[in-house]
Short mmCIF file of C-alpha atoms and ligand atoms in Angstrom, two decimals:
data_model
loop_
_atom_site.label_atom_id
_atom_site.label_comp_id
_atom_site.label_asym_id
_atom_site.label_seq_id
_atom_site.Cartn_x
_atom_site.Cartn_y
_atom_site.Cartn_z
CA MET A 1 48.11 12.47 0.82
CA MET A 2 48.47 13.94 4.39
CA CYS A 3 45.80 16.52 5.11
CA VAL A 4 45.92 18.71 8.18
CA ALA A 5 42.21 19.16 7.86
CA MET A 6 39.40 18.30 5.51
CA ILE A 7 37.63 21.35 3.96
CA ARG A 8 33.80 20.98 3.67
CA ILE A 9 32.91 21.53 -0.01
CA GLY A 10 29.53 22.52 -1.34
CA VAL A 11 28.62 22.29 -4.91
CA LEU A 12 25.92 24.16 -6.94
CA GLY A 13 25.12 22.98 -10.54
CA SER A 14 22.31 23.14 -13.06
CA GLY A 15 23.33 20.53 -15.58
CA LYS A 16 24.52 16.97 -16.22
CA GLY A 17 27.23 17.25 -13.49
CA SER A 18 30.33 16.02 -15.35
CA ASN A 19 32.52 18.62 -13.61
CA PHE A 20 31.16 17.57 -10.25
CA ALA A 21 31.78 13.89 -11.27
CA ALA A 22 35.42 14.66 -12.04
CA LEU A 23 35.88 16.57 -8.76
CA GLN A 24 34.18 13.86 -6.76
CA LYS A 25 36.45 11.25 -8.32
CA ALA A 26 39.46 13.26 -7.15
CA VAL A 27 37.86 13.67 -3.60
CA GLU A 28 37.18 9.86 -3.48
CA ALA A 29 40.74 9.09 -4.61
CA GLY A 30 41.97 11.08 -1.66
CA LEU A 31 43.55 13.76 -3.88
CA VAL A 32 41.71 16.65 -2.24
CA CYS A 33 41.98 17.62 1.51
CA GLY A 34 38.21 18.02 1.50
CA GLU A 35 34.90 16.26 1.49
CA THR A 36 31.76 17.13 -0.64
CA VAL A 37 29.01 17.81 2.00
CA LEU A 38 26.07 19.13 -0.03
CA VAL A 39 25.14 19.49 -3.70
CA LEU A 40 22.38 21.82 -4.68
CA SER A 41 20.78 22.39 -8.05
CA ASP A 42 18.25 25.02 -9.39
CA ASN A 43 17.00 22.30 -11.93
CA PRO A 44 15.09 19.41 -10.25
CA GLY A 45 15.93 17.28 -13.24
CA ALA A 46 19.62 17.95 -13.37
CA GLY A 47 22.05 15.01 -13.81
CA ILE A 48 24.19 16.40 -10.92
CA LEU A 49 21.55 15.57 -8.48
CA GLU A 50 21.37 11.97 -9.56
CA LEU A 51 25.17 11.74 -9.38
CA ALA A 52 25.02 13.25 -5.93
CA ARG A 53 22.56 10.83 -4.63
CA ALA A 54 24.48 7.76 -6.22
CA ALA A 55 27.54 9.05 -4.40
CA GLY A 56 25.73 9.22 -1.12
CA ILE A 57 26.03 13.02 -0.71
CA ALA A 58 23.35 15.12 0.60
CA SER A 59 21.56 17.10 -2.08
CA GLY A 60 18.70 19.36 -2.64
CA VAL A 61 16.76 21.49 -5.03
CA ILE A 62 16.78 25.27 -5.09
CA GLU A 63 13.19 26.42 -6.02
CA GLU A 64 13.01 29.55 -7.95
CA PRO A 65 9.85 30.27 -9.81
CA ARG A 66 10.43 33.93 -10.52
CA TYR A 67 13.83 34.24 -12.33
CA ARG A 68 15.92 32.23 -14.75
CA THR A 69 19.19 33.93 -14.54
CA LYS A 70 19.50 34.73 -10.85
CA LEU A 71 17.85 33.80 -7.61
CA SER A 72 15.42 36.15 -5.83
CA PRO A 73 16.96 37.50 -2.60
CA GLU A 74 14.99 35.36 -0.26
CA VAL A 75 15.70 32.19 -2.16
CA GLU A 76 19.40 32.93 -2.37
CA GLU A 77 19.38 33.84 1.30
CA ALA A 78 17.77 30.33 1.97
CA THR A 79 20.35 28.80 -0.28
CA ALA A 80 23.20 30.34 1.70
CA GLY A 81 21.48 29.18 4.76
CA MET A 82 21.56 25.56 3.79
CA LEU A 83 25.11 25.69 2.75
CA MET A 84 26.11 27.30 6.04
CA GLU A 85 24.10 24.81 7.99
CA ALA A 86 26.10 22.08 6.30
CA GLY A 87 29.22 23.85 7.31
CA VAL A 88 30.48 24.48 3.80
CA GLU A 89 33.85 26.29 3.75
CA LEU A 90 34.37 26.30 0.01
CA LEU A 91 31.56 26.69 -2.70
CA VAL A 92 32.18 25.32 -6.14
CA LEU A 93 30.05 26.30 -9.08
CA ALA A 94 30.14 23.39 -11.42
CA GLY A 95 27.91 24.30 -14.25
CA TYR A 96 25.63 26.59 -12.14
CA MET A 97 23.92 28.78 -14.75
CA ARG A 98 22.66 31.72 -12.65
CA MET A 99 24.42 34.89 -11.48
CA VAL A 100 25.43 34.96 -7.87
CA LYS A 101 24.42 37.94 -5.73
CA GLU A 102 25.08 39.44 -2.42
CA PRO A 103 23.50 36.81 -0.17
CA LEU A 104 25.87 34.06 -1.23
CA LEU A 105 28.83 36.41 -1.92
CA ALA A 106 28.50 37.81 1.58
CA ALA A 107 28.15 34.29 3.11
CA PHE A 108 31.20 32.90 1.46
CA PRO A 109 33.69 35.81 0.91
CA GLY A 110 36.56 34.74 -1.36
CA ARG A 111 35.28 31.20 -1.03
CA ILE A 112 33.28 30.72 -4.23
CA VAL A 113 34.91 29.34 -7.34
CA ASN A 114 33.52 28.80 -10.90
CA ILE A 115 34.51 26.88 -13.84
CA HIS A 116 34.04 28.69 -17.21
CA PRO A 117 34.46 27.19 -20.64
CA SER A 118 36.72 29.88 -22.20
CA LEU A 119 39.94 31.72 -21.55
CA LEU A 120 38.56 34.56 -19.56
CA PRO A 121 38.41 37.62 -19.91
CA LYS A 122 37.55 36.45 -23.41
CA PHE A 123 34.05 35.11 -23.99
CA PRO A 124 32.10 35.35 -20.73
CA GLY A 125 28.48 34.40 -20.75
CA LEU A 126 26.67 31.53 -22.51
CA GLU A 127 28.13 29.09 -25.08
CA SER A 128 31.58 30.43 -24.90
CA TRP A 129 32.94 27.64 -26.99
CA LYS A 130 30.75 28.81 -29.84
CA GLN A 131 31.63 32.39 -29.32
CA ALA A 132 35.34 31.42 -29.58
CA LEU A 133 34.65 29.32 -32.80
CA ASP A 134 32.63 32.03 -34.43
CA ALA A 135 35.32 34.55 -33.61
CA GLY A 136 37.89 32.54 -35.51
CA GLU A 137 40.10 31.82 -32.57
CA LYS A 138 42.91 29.24 -32.97
CA GLU A 139 42.61 28.26 -29.36
CA THR A 140 40.30 28.52 -26.40
CA GLY A 141 40.14 26.69 -23.15
CA CYS A 142 38.68 26.89 -19.69
CA THR A 143 39.12 29.05 -16.55
CA VAL A 144 38.59 28.47 -12.86
CA HIS A 145 38.04 31.92 -11.11
CA TYR A 146 36.85 33.35 -7.86
CA VAL A 147 33.19 34.56 -8.24
CA ASP A 148 32.21 38.23 -7.84
CA ALA A 149 29.02 40.00 -8.62
CA GLY A 150 29.74 40.26 -12.27
CA MET A 151 29.27 37.64 -15.07
CA ASP A 152 32.44 35.61 -15.25
CA THR A 153 34.56 38.52 -14.02
CA GLY A 154 36.19 37.57 -10.75
CA PRO A 155 39.94 36.93 -10.43
CA VAL A 156 41.27 34.15 -12.53
CA ILE A 157 42.92 31.30 -10.53
CA ALA A 158 44.05 28.99 -13.36
CA GLN A 159 43.40 28.19 -17.07
CA GLU A 160 43.87 25.28 -19.37
CA ARG A 161 44.26 25.99 -23.05
CA VAL A 162 42.84 23.71 -25.84
CA PRO A 163 43.31 24.11 -29.60
CA ILE A 164 40.54 24.97 -32.11
CA LEU A 165 41.18 22.65 -35.05
CA PRO A 166 40.26 22.74 -38.71
CA GLY A 167 36.80 21.17 -39.11
CA ASP A 168 35.88 21.72 -35.58
CA THR A 169 32.17 22.22 -34.66
CA ALA A 170 30.70 23.90 -31.64
CA SER A 171 30.21 20.54 -30.11
CA SER A 172 33.69 19.12 -30.86
CA VAL A 173 35.16 22.32 -29.36
CA HIS A 174 32.93 22.03 -26.27
CA ALA A 175 33.87 18.34 -25.75
CA ARG A 176 37.62 19.26 -25.93
CA ILE A 177 37.07 22.00 -23.38
CA GLN A 178 35.17 19.73 -21.06
CA GLU A 179 38.03 17.24 -20.94
CA ALA A 180 40.32 20.14 -19.86
CA GLU A 181 37.61 21.31 -17.37
CA HIS A 182 37.66 17.79 -15.79
CA ARG A 183 41.41 18.12 -15.28
CA LEU A 184 41.51 21.71 -14.23
CA LEU A 185 38.64 21.94 -11.61
CA PRO A 186 39.82 19.14 -9.35
CA ARG A 187 43.36 20.39 -9.51
CA VAL A 188 42.46 23.94 -8.42
CA VAL A 189 40.08 22.72 -5.79
CA ALA A 190 42.68 20.49 -4.39
CA ASP A 191 45.16 23.41 -4.29
CA ILE A 192 42.62 25.69 -2.58
CA CYS A 193 41.76 23.01 -0.01
CA ARG A 194 45.36 22.40 0.81
CA THR A 195 45.86 26.09 1.38
CA LEU A 196 42.63 26.45 3.45
CA ALA A 197 43.32 23.29 5.43
CA ALA A 198 46.81 24.71 6.35
CA GLY A 199 45.47 28.04 7.56
CA PRO A 200 43.41 29.04 10.56
CA ARG A 201 39.84 27.60 10.55
C1 LIG B 301 30.56 23.36 -18.24
O1 LIG B 301 31.10 23.50 -19.66
C2 LIG B 301 30.80 24.64 -17.55
O2 LIG B 301 32.00 25.20 -17.85
C3 LIG B 301 29.59 25.43 -17.88
O3 LIG B 301 28.60 24.45 -17.95
C4 LIG B 301 29.08 23.18 -18.21
C5 LIG B 301 28.66 22.30 -17.15
O4 LIG B 301 28.86 20.98 -17.54
N1 LIG B 301 29.45 26.71 -17.50
P1 LIG B 301 28.60 19.79 -16.30
O5 LIG B 301 27.16 20.01 -15.68
O6 LIG B 301 29.67 19.96 -15.33
O7 LIG B 301 28.71 18.52 -17.10
#
């Protein structure tokens, strides 16, 4: 694919990193006008850090001893600083389990996207696949959206639907959603990078 420019992508994640892996596969296949320049995790044991190291991408740990659901302002400020220093232009939250606050929002206005495992605005928050199953939904899915100060509330960019089938368990629904996430996130990031690369830098 012809790219006018390569967008510098930063990734935050807390978990195993399967969404990051799917994104990185697309980047390495040349399907994205972008390159992943930094992966940070608030969980020192997260699989996403191992994957980043294996891919030869700069990575680091965000140390937050005080809170579990957000970063303290000074830690978030330092995180924003690291990302800016790496020249990050698009920040992807790939299974990052904390709320994002002003220091990051102000550093990357309109440039932070998140993947969430439900058809937002339905089922924000934790274990949304289980929420959908428990609510008796016949379908659920995943959403990529811009991040704002709320919990999974920012403008929706794209969604993929998946069915909830008879006999499904929370884990079978989650697995089906994750397959959809691994298609949706790389596709949306590719679209955004193409648009950003074509615009003024
Ligand atoms: C994904 O289901 C994502 O939607 C959620 O956390 C999970 C992260 O999985 N919020 P992984 O670390 O990308 O494998």
